[in-house]
Amino acid sequence: QGPDPSLAYRPNLETNETKEKEGYRNFESGSLFDRVFKTYSLMHTSQTLAFVEQKHSEWTGCTHTRMSMMEAVMSLDQLVDESDPDVDFPNSFHAFQTAEGIRQVHPDKDWFQLVGLIHDVGKIMALWNEPQWAVVGDTFPVGCRFQNSIVFRDNTFENNPDDKNPRYNTDYGIYEPKCGLDSVLMSWGHDEYLYRVMKFNKCSIPEEGLYMIRFHSFYPWHSHGDYMHLCNEKDLKMLPWVQEFNKFDLYTKTTDLPDVEKLKPYYQSLIDKYCPGVLLW
Ligand SMILES: [Fe+2]
Ligand SMILES: [Fe+2]
């Protein structure tokens, strides 16, 4: 195994620098670093078990609006992710870049290409007044110890009450050994929200794709090998798929923006196959 791919385009926490790789990243260490750090500080202060439970009751009933998947993808043109050190252009381009990258390498897996297109659509919560720290960025389990593999672990959790709560700050916290990620509450964000929307609307994307959607921001797990003590066999079977997805999520980020209008008809056909019509959000 080579070096952790997620590190290549992320701010170096110690030196406030990125490891450059030609032709990819778009991280200006000054301004974007400050924005990224601020988003994570707010997130790591406020994402508690109680907060996550409240967000579940607010969002997972899908009572917010009705719209098609393509409308949701295109609405991301109004959103720049404030946690992303690599990208400073609207998320809708990133959706098509990821999908096209997957299409080149996995031409036979249309569901995988569709996951590339829609994986960040849950970020529409930010367009409906959810603060970015409850929408974007890496995710981590709540209700158990915040492990060292979490980005900015050292200097952003000091005001999170769960960090000092003896019920939560052990390796297992409220969970049983190998309970499975399905029963672990993750910090609230766009991964879990879109997963819930897909389930609620009975979309037919295969299980591997649903795992990619639900856990693609769980870097402590898929890129650092942490939290294995909570995983069951199914999680471990799905992990390579989440890692395969991650390559495209990260390494297709380029300032060469795709011709979205030209690509739309193909992706509309995938939407029609797997998550057609008007969906409840
Ligand atoms: Fe994402
Ligand atoms: Fe993404």
mmCIF file of C-alpha atoms and ligand atoms in Angstrom, residues 81 91 94 119-121 123 135-137 190-191 212-213 216-217 219 245 249 253, ligand 1:
data_model
loop_
_atom_site.group_PDB
_atom_site.id
_atom_site.type_symbol
_atom_site.label_atom_id
_atom_site.label_comp_id
_atom_site.label_asym_id
_atom_site.label_seq_id
_atom_site.Cartn_x
_atom_site.Cartn_y
_atom_site.Cartn_z
ATOM 1 C CA ASP A 81 -17.670 23.893 -0.266
ATOM 2 C CA ASN A 91 -19.877 21.827 -6.601
ATOM 3 C CA HIS A 94 -17.112 18.519 -9.223
ATOM 4 C CA HIS A 119 -22.489 11.740 -4.194
ATOM 5 C CA ASP A 120 -22.375 15.349 -2.954
ATOM 6 C CA VAL A 121 -25.982 16.270 -3.680
ATOM 7 C CA LYS A 123 -24.928 19.471 0.208
ATOM 8 C CA VAL A 135 -23.185 19.720 5.779
ATOM 9 C CA VAL A 136 -19.659 19.433 4.350
ATOM 10 C CA GLY A 137 -16.274 18.100 5.419
ATOM 11 C CA HIS A 190 -24.264 15.436 3.292
ATOM 12 C CA ASP A 191 -23.288 11.739 3.211
ATOM 13 C CA MET A 212 -19.969 5.126 -1.213
ATOM 14 C CA ILE A 213 -22.677 7.736 -0.739
ATOM 15 C CA HIS A 216 -17.236 8.774 1.363
ATOM 16 C CA SER A 217 -16.417 11.567 3.850
ATOM 17 C CA TYR A 219 -11.712 9.652 6.045
ATOM 18 C CA PHE A 245 -14.700 5.782 -5.127
ATOM 19 C CA ASP A 249 -13.701 12.081 -5.651
ATOM 20 C CA LYS A 253 -10.583 17.867 -9.101
HETATM 21 FE FE FE B 1 -18.718 14.651 -0.359
#
